[in-house]
Amino acid sequence: MISLKMLIKNTFIVTMDQEKGNIEKGYIYIEDEKIREVGIGEYNEEVKGIKVINGEGYCAMPGLINCHTHASMTLLRGYGEGLPLMKWLNEKIWPMERKFEEKHIKIGTGIACIEMLRSGTTTLNDMYFMMPEVMKGMENFNMRAMLGTTIIGQNWEKQLSDAIDLKEIVKKKNNRGLLTTSFAPHSPYSLSFEALREVAQAAKQYKENIHIHVSETTDELDIVKQKYNMTPVELMVKTGIADNKVTAAHCVHLNNKDIKIIKEKDISVIYNPQSNMKLASGTPRIIEMLDENINVCLGTDGTSSNNNLNMFEEMETGVMLQNLFYKDATRISSEKMLKIATINGAKALGLEKLGVLKEGYFADIIMINLNKPNLIPCHDIYSNIVFSANGSEVEYVIINGKIVMDNGEFVDIDEERILYESNKFFKESI
Amino acid sequence: MISLKMLIKNTFIVTMDQEKGNIEKGYIYIEDEKIREVGIGEYNEEVKGIKVINGEGYCAMPGLINCHTHASMTLLRGYGEGLPLMKWLNEKIWPMERKFEEKHIKIGTGIACIEMLRSGTTTLNDMYFMMPEVMKGMENFNMRAMLGTTIIGQNWEKQLSDAIDLKEIVKKKNNRGLLTTSFAPHSPYSLSFEALREVAQAAKQYKENIHIHVSETTDELDIVKQKYNMTPVELMVKTGIADNKVTAAHCVHLNNKDIKIIKEKDISVIYNPQSNMKLASGTPRIIEMLDENINVCLGTDGTSSNNNLNMFEEMETGVMLQNLFYKDATRISSEKMLKIATINGAKALGLEKLGVLKEGYFADIIMINLNKPNLIPCHDIYSNIVFSANGSEVEYVIINGKIVMDNGEFVDIDEERILYESNKFFKESI
């Protein structure tokens, strides 16, 4: 097999590597799926016949990692907007979801992938139904993804079995190592004790991550309290869920004991600030959790509660919401927030060689055009990325060493056709 | 004089006109600075020799009105990020501002205008220093603006005199009616009683708007309480400031009596959600004020506390923050928020024929490209504009009947050169 080489030259580099920091003008040399070298100045070896990107005026940085979303739900962006929660679910979302077939999932996943790539997300932690169809979507767009089949309510045995099957389907396909799976029990309140215990055991047996919603609303707390006289986090311990590698979405309503458990069990907390604000769920105690060295990562949630998949917006809102909550604008730096959206996400998903631009790491790289009015001047690159960028500055996307977006245009993806067909589909079928 | 005509055809139109609502496929006919006709279907008259924009796949809507900003401060975007407030002001912002000369203001205003236009803002309410220089900037970019010379501290007499002079300068230039002026006393706490009273009288004499920061932080409340044993809003009444047409930025910390005064005095409240969150100022009681029929409008504040001038982000954060604060996701619809960012802004600035796409109104129109992944599907156009768009979808901007951005490219503005020169300037001088 001939190895695939690529060089990014003359570029500003935010490595997120503690030793190297930022490089004003440097290069990144890529071989196959990995970064071979990150250096200052010019790359000295001959580069004839390989792809070279002139990164002048750009900032290369690790691709963003969206640790909690439901990509296919993009079908329902803005659907039933503004209704009270239960009316919205009962009259809009659930009846529509029941109608979903494979074609819906295919279209929803496609639109989501295009949106994510265009706004710099290269890896996602997904949770939804009909995952084999989602898998195909992710493959087509070269996304790095952890796929979790939702397990919820009465039908959990079938869903757990689907989740185990998915593991085999994904494994067989290989997918250049881009796709992995998780078990995704919906939440402590929406499954029986037995179901949670069985999922916990299956995850242990297969050494899989668990992706779960935890303590998102006060209603959820009341339900679990009434049923078990404990918190959702305590219920995760009791059922064995917490004995696995867990990524816990939301964690809005935690008491001190919950935080202590999360730390002890090394659970990754997924912060979804825009969803938590939009749905009026509340504000999670992120700064305190960071102070406890809990691994906090970032997610957009689905477009029906956000209503976009833009991680740049999420980073900005993520800092602002903590500033407001703790009445202190100095606690969470923009560099820290970028770490949350990159390295911490990689850690949560067990992807050790990801989230940093460094030799031996996966070449998941985005490049933002610094020559945009909202990024001038650049007194502080982290501040500009987190607070001033809106995501549309992303013009190059490389995942696993493969170029997916080149100078603003998709490679091997017919974006125009997909957008046209999706629009047509929605107008005709929803 | 030959009148300038323009036709936008085949487009989706969000008129913001209560009678007309949205038009699925229609046209807008413009003559000189005004909208002559907004209609459904095809425009029937002959359109030979005039500018025609084919709006298929676009949504035409009123230009956004940024009711509180400091455009030239864009020089200081991200400067001293993350420092505590007083350290940031004393060691970073104020020493830098003291160095500012005309060339700094020119460059800062230019970058700000490009950023605003690219994200759909057509009108702004500006407050800063060296306003004749800002005026030139606004003219060059065809912005509609109300310009307020900041009056602050000991040097208020000179500044008030400058503000009166500015009125004459702006008037003489005529500027096609695009530019107006206001008096901009910085805030109740940063001026003496006498200064406030004098500014109030001048505003009355010249029939000018007053643009002022009010009750932004608890520190400000403490200062005014200690000095006068009243609230900043009460001090506005006592000094006569409130007897003018006032646009009051922030209004984060109001008691019930303050809200009553604001209603009685018909003061417009400028909501700056991103600045209020980022600086940890607090959450204004916007929904209660809307319930009282107070005219609430929207602003970004300056880029040193935001750090962008993107009104699309501001609309999104504006709803989300109120949802969170009132623990209710149903109180402020996306249509209502768009009204706040358009009609309400026009009302605040006394621009009666603005903020609606309607016959006889000023032709300040933006067109967003709906064929973007983050705007598909479109179940609800208001929701997509407020929650899903990020501002980069704006591809046409018309102000006062003149096309400023045409299919993503500026007309009569050399964007590339301005960005290049600004970048060079910042690297060399800051």
Tab-separated table of C-alpha atoms in Angstrom, chain A:
chain	number	residue	atom	x	y	z
A	1	MET	CA	0.000	0.000	0.000
A	2	ILE	CA	1.327	3.426	-0.952
A	3	SER	CA	1.169	5.813	1.940
A	4	LEU	CA	-0.810	9.028	1.529
A	5	LYS	CA	1.179	12.131	2.369
A	6	MET	CA	0.119	15.703	2.843
A	7	LEU	CA	1.813	18.941	3.878
A	8	ILE	CA	0.247	22.044	5.383
A	9	LYS	CA	2.755	24.873	5.172
A	10	ASN	CA	3.168	28.557	6.167
A	11	THR	CA	0.387	28.383	8.681
A	12	PHE	CA	-0.420	29.588	12.165
A	13	ILE	CA	-0.852	26.484	14.337
A	14	VAL	CA	-2.798	26.127	17.566
A	15	THR	CA	-1.365	22.741	18.530
A	16	MET	CA	-3.146	22.345	21.920
A	17	ASP	CA	0.072	20.519	22.804
A	18	GLN	CA	1.237	21.895	26.153
A	19	GLU	CA	4.881	21.704	25.177
A	20	LYS	CA	4.606	23.340	21.765
A	21	GLY	CA	1.804	25.858	22.354
A	22	ASN	CA	1.121	28.031	19.306
A	23	ILE	CA	3.346	28.258	16.257
A	24	GLU	CA	3.258	31.605	14.429
A	25	LYS	CA	4.434	30.144	11.145
A	26	GLY	CA	4.968	26.439	10.721
A	27	TYR	CA	4.026	23.233	9.000
A	28	ILE	CA	2.220	19.968	9.620
A	29	TYR	CA	3.352	16.869	7.774
A	30	ILE	CA	0.816	14.063	7.515
A	31	GLU	CA	1.345	10.461	6.490
A	32	ASP	CA	-1.667	8.198	6.098
A	33	GLU	CA	-4.001	8.777	9.030
A	34	LYS	CA	-1.422	10.254	11.377
A	35	ILE	CA	0.486	13.472	11.932
A	36	ARG	CA	4.159	12.735	11.356
A	37	GLU	CA	5.610	16.122	12.248
A	38	VAL	CA	4.568	19.552	13.506
A	39	GLY	CA	7.304	22.134	13.120
A	40	ILE	CA	8.322	25.769	13.098
A	41	GLY	CA	9.325	27.476	9.852
A	42	GLU	CA	9.747	25.565	6.586
A	43	TYR	CA	9.498	21.818	6.054
A	44	ASN	CA	12.887	20.828	4.726
A	45	GLU	CA	12.314	17.592	2.863
A	46	GLU	CA	11.180	17.283	-0.718
A	47	VAL	CA	7.417	17.255	-1.146
A	48	LYS	CA	7.088	16.482	-4.845
A	49	GLY	CA	3.858	14.797	-5.901
A	50	ILE	CA	2.053	15.137	-2.593
A	51	LYS	CA	-0.878	17.331	-1.617
A	52	VAL	CA	0.371	20.676	-0.302
A	53	ILE	CA	-1.894	23.203	1.378
A	54	ASN	CA	-0.609	26.741	1.632
A	55	GLY	CA	-1.848	27.756	5.038
A	56	GLU	CA	-0.893	31.403	4.875
A	57	GLY	CA	-3.600	33.507	6.527
A	58	TYR	CA	-5.109	30.428	8.154
A	59	CYS	CA	-5.029	28.913	11.604
A	60	ALA	CA	-4.703	25.126	11.772
A	61	MET	CA	-6.161	23.560	14.906
A	62	PRO	CA	-7.517	20.203	16.043
A	63	GLY	CA	-10.971	19.314	14.725
A	64	LEU	CA	-13.749	19.921	17.247
A	65	ILE	CA	-15.298	16.986	19.082
A	66	ASN	CA	-19.052	17.126	19.603
A	67	CYS	CA	-19.602	14.753	22.527
A	68	HIS	CA	-23.383	14.708	22.580
A	69	THR	CA	-25.713	14.914	19.640
A	70	HIS	CA	-28.498	13.177	17.752
A	71	ALA	CA	-27.418	13.864	14.179
A	72	SER	CA	-30.410	12.415	12.342
A	73	MET	CA	-32.783	14.552	14.410
A	74	THR	CA	-31.714	17.408	12.148
A	75	LEU	CA	-34.869	16.459	10.293
A	76	LEU	CA	-36.744	18.133	13.117
A	77	ARG	CA	-34.827	21.404	13.297
A	78	GLY	CA	-37.251	24.078	14.495
A	79	TYR	CA	-40.211	21.682	14.303
A	80	GLY	CA	-42.883	22.694	16.820
A	81	GLU	CA	-40.712	25.592	18.001
A	82	GLY	CA	-41.862	27.384	21.127
A	83	LEU	CA	-44.362	24.813	22.432
A	84	PRO	CA	-44.304	23.693	26.077
A	85	LEU	CA	-42.101	20.586	26.511
A	86	MET	CA	-44.754	17.860	26.892
A	87	LYS	CA	-47.018	19.308	24.192
A	88	TRP	CA	-44.000	19.559	21.905
A	89	LEU	CA	-42.994	15.926	22.530
A	90	ASN	CA	-46.503	14.450	22.469
A	91	GLU	CA	-47.951	16.370	19.566
A	92	LYS	CA	-44.903	17.048	17.426
A	93	ILE	CA	-41.627	15.220	18.007
A	94	TRP	CA	-42.788	11.719	18.997
A	95	PRO	CA	-45.526	11.331	16.333
A	96	MET	CA	-43.016	12.485	13.720
A	97	GLU	CA	-40.276	10.188	14.981
A	98	ARG	CA	-42.650	7.230	14.776
A	99	LYS	CA	-42.980	7.897	11.043
A	100	PHE	CA	-39.232	7.826	10.462
A	101	GLU	CA	-37.916	5.244	8.043
A	102	GLU	CA	-34.430	4.581	6.772
A	103	LYS	CA	-34.656	7.309	4.144
A	104	HIS	CA	-35.415	9.904	6.817
A	105	ILE	CA	-32.369	8.867	8.808
A	106	LYS	CA	-30.217	8.961	5.708
A	107	ILE	CA	-31.269	12.496	4.812
A	108	GLY	CA	-31.075	13.785	8.387
A	109	THR	CA	-27.600	12.347	8.866
A	110	GLY	CA	-26.386	13.829	5.581
A	111	ILE	CA	-27.508	17.358	6.386
A	112	ALA	CA	-26.068	17.044	9.890
A	113	CYS	CA	-22.690	15.890	8.586
A	114	ILE	CA	-22.452	18.760	6.119
A	115	GLU	CA	-23.345	21.244	8.833
A	116	MET	CA	-20.849	19.731	11.281
A	117	LEU	CA	-17.994	19.625	8.786
A	118	ARG	CA	-18.651	23.195	7.623
A	119	SER	CA	-18.416	24.379	11.228
A	120	GLY	CA	-15.303	22.390	12.115
A	121	THR	CA	-16.593	19.290	13.873
A	122	THR	CA	-14.628	16.191	12.887
A	123	THR	CA	-15.741	13.759	15.611
A	124	LEU	CA	-19.129	13.184	17.196
A	125	ASN	CA	-20.660	11.069	19.914
A	126	ASP	CA	-24.062	10.187	18.473
A	127	MET	CA	-27.157	8.690	20.087
A	128	TYR	CA	-30.258	7.778	18.105
A	129	PHE	CA	-32.253	5.040	16.419
A	130	MET	CA	-31.626	3.030	13.208
A	131	MET	CA	-27.884	3.229	13.697
A	132	PRO	CA	-26.860	1.043	10.734
A	133	GLU	CA	-28.300	3.790	8.522
A	134	VAL	CA	-26.495	6.481	10.534
A	135	MET	CA	-23.304	4.466	10.140
A	136	LYS	CA	-23.589	4.621	6.348
A	137	GLY	CA	-24.079	8.371	6.545
A	138	MET	CA	-21.024	8.832	8.737
A	139	GLU	CA	-18.934	6.655	6.399
A	140	ASN	CA	-19.933	8.687	3.351
A	141	PHE	CA	-18.758	11.877	5.024
A	142	ASN	CA	-15.578	10.389	6.531
A	143	MET	CA	-16.709	11.493	10.019
A	144	ARG	CA	-15.074	10.037	13.111
A	145	ALA	CA	-17.959	8.908	15.291
A	146	MET	CA	-18.989	6.863	18.260
A	147	LEU	CA	-22.455	5.467	17.556
A	148	GLY	CA	-24.879	4.584	20.313
A	149	THR	CA	-28.235	2.893	19.729
A	150	THR	CA	-30.720	4.515	22.085
A	151	ILE	CA	-32.136	2.101	24.653
A	152	ILE	CA	-35.336	3.461	26.196
A	153	GLY	CA	-38.594	2.351	27.821
A	154	GLN	CA	-40.290	-1.040	27.526
A	155	ASN	CA	-38.589	-2.225	24.379
A	156	TRP	CA	-35.104	-2.225	25.858
A	157	GLU	CA	-34.251	-5.878	25.271
A	158	LYS	CA	-34.660	-5.582	21.521
A	159	GLN	CA	-32.722	-2.316	21.500
A	160	LEU	CA	-29.898	-3.765	23.596
A	161	SER	CA	-29.700	-6.630	21.149
A	162	ASP	CA	-29.601	-4.101	18.260
A	163	ALA	CA	-26.779	-2.283	20.034
A	164	ILE	CA	-24.794	-5.512	20.296
A	165	ASP	CA	-25.491	-6.268	16.623
A	166	LEU	CA	-24.363	-2.767	15.655
A	167	LYS	CA	-21.031	-3.465	17.282
A	168	GLU	CA	-20.506	-6.376	14.878
A	169	ILE	CA	-21.763	-4.444	11.843
A	170	VAL	CA	-19.394	-1.563	12.535
A	171	LYS	CA	-16.511	-3.918	13.271
A	172	LYS	CA	-17.005	-5.859	10.037
A	173	LYS	CA	-17.064	-2.698	7.959
A	174	ASN	CA	-13.804	-1.590	9.593
A	175	ASN	CA	-14.346	1.980	8.316
A	176	ARG	CA	-10.661	2.775	8.538
A	177	GLY	CA	-11.071	2.792	12.308
A	178	LEU	CA	-13.219	5.917	12.165
A	179	LEU	CA	-16.337	4.409	13.691
A	180	THR	CA	-16.765	2.944	17.147
A	181	THR	CA	-19.840	2.085	19.159
A	182	SER	CA	-21.267	2.685	22.605
A	183	PHE	CA	-24.259	1.546	24.579
A	184	ALA	CA	-26.707	4.402	24.926
A	185	PRO	CA	-29.262	3.857	27.681
A	186	HIS	CA	-31.409	6.981	27.320
A	187	SER	CA	-31.310	7.999	31.010
A	188	PRO	CA	-31.711	6.680	34.548
A	189	TYR	CA	-35.369	7.773	34.650
A	190	SER	CA	-36.521	6.317	31.342
A	191	LEU	CA	-35.420	2.708	31.899
A	192	SER	CA	-36.265	0.111	34.536
A	193	PHE	CA	-33.717	-0.866	37.162
A	194	GLU	CA	-33.339	-4.231	35.471
A	195	ALA	CA	-32.766	-2.668	32.063
A	196	LEU	CA	-30.076	-0.329	33.427
A	197	ARG	CA	-28.364	-3.276	35.144
A	198	GLU	CA	-28.428	-5.380	31.986
A	199	VAL	CA	-27.033	-2.567	29.859
A	200	ALA	CA	-24.331	-1.977	32.464
A	201	GLN	CA	-23.346	-5.636	32.303
A	202	ALA	CA	-23.347	-5.724	28.514
A	203	ALA	CA	-21.119	-2.630	28.409
A	204	LYS	CA	-18.748	-4.299	30.855
A	205	GLN	CA	-18.714	-7.510	28.858
A	206	TYR	CA	-18.026	-5.782	25.549
A	207	LYS	CA	-15.768	-3.090	27.065
A	208	GLU	CA	-17.925	-0.385	25.507
A	209	ASN	CA	-18.518	3.244	26.485
A	210	ILE	CA	-21.872	4.212	27.919
A	211	HIS	CA	-23.511	7.359	26.545
A	212	ILE	CA	-26.399	8.533	28.730
A	213	HIS	CA	-28.484	11.641	29.601
A	214	VAL	CA	-28.142	12.406	33.317
A	215	SER	CA	-29.876	14.932	35.591
A	216	GLU	CA	-30.978	17.195	32.768
A	217	THR	CA	-34.185	18.467	34.374
A	218	THR	CA	-35.669	18.749	37.857
A	219	ASP	CA	-38.582	16.554	36.680
A	220	GLU	CA	-36.091	13.750	36.118
A	221	LEU	CA	-34.718	14.208	39.645
A	222	ASP	CA	-38.235	14.020	41.089
A	223	ILE	CA	-39.064	10.825	39.215
A	224	VAL	CA	-35.913	9.039	40.358
A	225	LYS	CA	-36.262	10.362	43.907
A	226	GLN	CA	-39.840	9.105	44.144
A	227	LYS	CA	-39.027	5.694	42.690
A	228	TYR	CA	-35.699	4.951	44.381
A	229	ASN	CA	-35.143	7.744	46.933
A	230	MET	CA	-31.835	8.574	45.307
A	231	THR	CA	-30.379	10.855	42.624
A	232	PRO	CA	-29.908	9.768	38.996
A	233	VAL	CA	-26.142	9.677	39.615
A	234	GLU	CA	-26.605	7.413	42.645
A	235	LEU	CA	-28.853	5.205	40.527
A	236	MET	CA	-26.039	4.905	37.984
A	237	VAL	CA	-23.846	3.569	40.791
A	238	LYS	CA	-26.513	1.214	42.139
A	239	THR	CA	-27.215	-0.324	38.719
A	240	GLY	CA	-23.554	-0.695	37.768
A	241	ILE	CA	-23.779	1.840	34.930
A	242	ALA	CA	-21.120	3.942	36.676
A	243	ASP	CA	-18.667	1.023	36.703
A	244	ASN	CA	-18.158	1.522	32.975
A	245	LYS	CA	-16.512	4.289	30.983
A	246	VAL	CA	-19.400	6.760	30.980
A	247	THR	CA	-20.055	9.981	29.058
A	248	ALA	CA	-22.905	11.688	30.893
A	249	ALA	CA	-24.760	14.369	28.970
A	250	HIS	CA	-26.108	17.495	30.735
A	251	CYS	CA	-25.480	16.891	34.487
A	252	VAL	CA	-27.347	20.144	35.157
A	253	HIS	CA	-28.743	19.289	38.567
A	254	LEU	CA	-26.012	17.669	40.661
A	255	ASN	CA	-25.525	17.869	44.398
A	256	ASN	CA	-22.071	17.755	46.017
A	257	LYS	CA	-22.287	14.006	46.542
A	258	ASP	CA	-23.107	13.490	42.848
A	259	ILE	CA	-20.030	15.492	41.881
A	260	LYS	CA	-17.924	13.395	44.257
A	261	ILE	CA	-19.236	10.189	42.650
A	262	ILE	CA	-18.572	11.514	39.141
A	263	LYS	CA	-15.005	12.280	40.141
A	264	GLU	CA	-14.455	8.910	41.816
A	265	LYS	CA	-15.946	6.950	38.933
A	266	ASP	CA	-14.052	9.053	36.362
A	267	ILE	CA	-17.246	9.860	34.467
A	268	SER	CA	-16.910	12.418	31.663
A	269	VAL	CA	-19.449	15.221	31.904
A	270	ILE	CA	-20.808	16.551	28.607
A	271	TYR	CA	-21.705	20.227	28.836
A	272	ASN	CA	-24.479	21.324	26.424
A	273	PRO	CA	-24.896	25.019	27.245
A	274	GLN	CA	-27.157	26.082	24.373
A	275	SER	CA	-29.585	23.204	24.860
A	276	ASN	CA	-29.637	23.755	28.637
A	277	MET	CA	-30.439	27.434	28.135
A	278	LYS	CA	-32.894	27.045	25.286
A	279	LEU	CA	-34.921	24.320	27.038
A	280	ALA	CA	-34.654	26.235	30.335
A	281	SER	CA	-33.080	23.179	31.971
A	282	GLY	CA	-30.625	25.148	34.107
A	283	THR	CA	-26.882	25.731	34.456
A	284	PRO	CA	-24.479	22.892	35.267
A	285	ARG	CA	-21.710	23.572	37.829
A	286	ILE	CA	-18.945	23.261	35.243
A	287	ILE	CA	-16.302	25.428	36.936
A	288	GLU	CA	-16.558	23.461	40.171
A	289	MET	CA	-16.267	20.219	38.219
A	290	LEU	CA	-13.207	21.513	36.374
A	291	ASP	CA	-11.725	22.491	39.744
A	292	GLU	CA	-12.205	18.855	40.783
A	293	ASN	CA	-10.341	17.735	37.656
A	294	ILE	CA	-13.438	16.048	36.285
A	295	ASN	CA	-13.158	15.532	32.522
A	296	VAL	CA	-15.664	18.036	31.091
A	297	CYS	CA	-16.307	17.922	27.350
A	298	LEU	CA	-18.752	19.735	25.071
A	299	GLY	CA	-21.808	18.877	22.972
A	300	THR	CA	-24.487	20.611	20.933
A	301	ASP	CA	-27.333	18.188	21.664
A	302	GLY	CA	-29.682	17.662	18.695
A	303	THR	CA	-30.920	20.440	16.424
A	304	SER	CA	-34.420	20.164	17.824
A	305	SER	CA	-33.132	21.734	21.039
A	306	ASN	CA	-30.342	24.044	19.907
A	307	ASN	CA	-31.100	24.514	16.802
A	308	ASN	CA	-27.775	23.982	15.143
A	309	LEU	CA	-24.708	21.741	15.403
A	310	ASN	CA	-22.209	24.577	15.592
A	311	MET	CA	-19.485	23.879	18.157
A	312	PHE	CA	-18.057	27.408	17.810
A	313	GLU	CA	-21.312	28.809	19.167
A	314	GLU	CA	-21.261	26.168	21.882
A	315	MET	CA	-17.771	27.165	23.037
A	316	GLU	CA	-18.752	30.822	23.215
A	317	THR	CA	-22.003	30.196	25.064
A	318	GLY	CA	-20.206	27.684	27.273
A	319	VAL	CA	-17.878	30.313	28.729
A	320	MET	CA	-20.483	33.073	28.896
A	321	LEU	CA	-22.972	30.911	30.789
A	322	GLN	CA	-20.391	29.963	33.419
A	323	ASN	CA	-19.326	33.623	33.781
A	324	LEU	CA	-22.936	34.570	34.417
A	325	PHE	CA	-23.624	31.679	36.779
A	326	TYR	CA	-20.552	32.218	38.968
A	327	LYS	CA	-20.709	36.039	38.629
A	328	ASP	CA	-17.030	35.961	37.632
A	329	ALA	CA	-15.634	36.550	34.154
A	330	THR	CA	-12.150	35.219	34.897
A	331	ARG	CA	-12.635	31.572	35.813
A	332	ILE	CA	-12.763	29.821	32.457
A	333	SER	CA	-10.283	31.022	29.843
A	334	SER	CA	-10.866	30.656	26.118
A	335	GLU	CA	-7.855	28.336	25.949
A	336	LYS	CA	-9.469	26.136	28.591
A	337	MET	CA	-12.724	26.096	26.601
A	338	LEU	CA	-10.915	25.046	23.439
A	339	LYS	CA	-9.332	22.231	25.434
A	340	ILE	CA	-12.804	21.151	26.535
A	341	ALA	CA	-13.915	21.047	22.880
A	342	THR	CA	-10.888	19.050	21.717
A	343	ILE	CA	-8.603	17.063	24.053
A	344	ASN	CA	-11.240	16.516	26.732
A	345	GLY	CA	-13.662	15.221	24.118
A	346	ALA	CA	-11.055	12.798	22.799
A	347	LYS	CA	-10.415	11.568	26.336
A	348	ALA	CA	-14.137	11.074	26.962
A	349	LEU	CA	-14.438	8.868	23.888
A	350	GLY	CA	-11.311	6.902	24.735
A	351	LEU	CA	-9.510	8.210	21.642
A	352	GLU	CA	-6.087	8.702	23.119
A	353	LYS	CA	-4.273	9.988	20.066
A	354	LEU	CA	-6.755	12.701	19.186
A	355	GLY	CA	-7.454	16.331	20.016
A	356	VAL	CA	-3.880	17.611	19.771
A	357	LEU	CA	-1.745	18.436	16.747
A	358	LYS	CA	1.302	16.370	17.596
A	359	GLU	CA	3.476	13.661	16.114
A	360	GLY	CA	1.780	10.276	16.251
A	361	TYR	CA	-1.699	11.731	16.696
A	362	PHE	CA	-4.583	11.269	14.254
A	363	ALA	CA	-4.597	13.914	11.540
A	364	ASP	CA	-8.003	15.458	12.345
A	365	ILE	CA	-7.341	19.079	11.484
A	366	ILE	CA	-9.442	22.105	10.648
A	367	MET	CA	-8.170	25.370	9.218
A	368	ILE	CA	-9.950	28.640	9.777
A	369	ASN	CA	-9.516	31.663	7.538
A	370	LEU	CA	-8.121	34.432	9.736
A	371	ASN	CA	-8.721	37.045	7.078
A	372	LYS	CA	-12.333	37.610	8.106
A	373	PRO	CA	-13.570	40.913	9.511
A	374	ASN	CA	-14.761	39.293	12.752
A	375	LEU	CA	-11.287	37.814	13.375
A	376	ILE	CA	-9.421	41.120	12.983
A	377	PRO	CA	-7.497	42.202	14.963
A	378	CYS	CA	-6.027	39.096	16.518
A	379	HIS	CA	-4.743	40.102	19.944
A	380	ASP	CA	-5.497	36.642	21.323
A	381	ILE	CA	-6.067	33.661	19.033
A	382	TYR	CA	-7.968	31.615	21.657
A	383	SER	CA	-10.309	34.505	22.338
A	384	ASN	CA	-10.897	35.004	18.615
A	385	ILE	CA	-11.655	31.300	18.111
A	386	VAL	CA	-13.985	30.992	21.082
A	387	PHE	CA	-15.734	34.379	21.147
A	388	SER	CA	-15.412	35.988	17.722
A	389	ALA	CA	-15.590	33.156	15.188
A	390	ASN	CA	-19.010	31.857	14.158
A	391	GLY	CA	-17.883	28.621	12.496
A	392	SER	CA	-18.194	29.804	8.912
A	393	GLU	CA	-14.448	30.551	8.856
A	394	VAL	CA	-13.640	26.828	8.522
A	395	GLU	CA	-12.343	26.249	4.976
A	396	TYR	CA	-10.225	23.111	5.271
A	397	VAL	CA	-11.175	19.888	7.044
A	398	ILE	CA	-8.905	16.861	7.265
A	399	ILE	CA	-10.040	13.702	9.043
A	400	ASN	CA	-7.845	10.675	9.575
A	401	GLY	CA	-5.362	12.119	7.090
A	402	LYS	CA	-7.960	12.485	4.340
A	403	ILE	CA	-8.947	15.903	3.054
A	404	VAL	CA	-12.728	16.303	3.254
A	405	MET	CA	-13.022	20.041	2.631
A	406	ASP	CA	-10.484	21.834	0.479
A	407	ASN	CA	-10.551	25.624	0.271
A	408	GLY	CA	-14.231	25.721	1.193
A	409	GLU	CA	-15.297	22.982	-1.218
A	410	PHE	CA	-16.151	19.416	-0.302
A	411	VAL	CA	-14.005	16.668	-1.830
A	412	ASP	CA	-15.897	13.528	-2.988
A	413	ILE	CA	-19.165	14.933	-1.601
A	414	ASP	CA	-21.753	16.524	-3.865
A	415	GLU	CA	-22.970	19.121	-1.376
A	416	GLU	CA	-25.232	20.949	-3.806
A	417	ARG	CA	-27.081	17.780	-4.757
A	418	ILE	CA	-27.497	16.691	-1.138
A	419	LEU	CA	-28.872	20.080	-0.079
A	420	TYR	CA	-31.203	20.175	-3.086
A	421	GLU	CA	-32.511	16.653	-2.512
A	422	SER	CA	-32.908	17.213	1.208
A	423	ASN	CA	-34.914	20.372	0.687
A	424	LYS	CA	-37.093	18.562	-1.831
A	425	PHE	CA	-37.560	15.635	0.539
A	426	PHE	CA	-38.630	17.848	3.428
A	427	LYS	CA	-41.085	19.813	1.333
A	428	GLU	CA	-42.695	16.627	0.041
A	429	SER	CA	-42.687	14.418	3.112
A	430	ILE	CA	-42.971	16.472	6.290
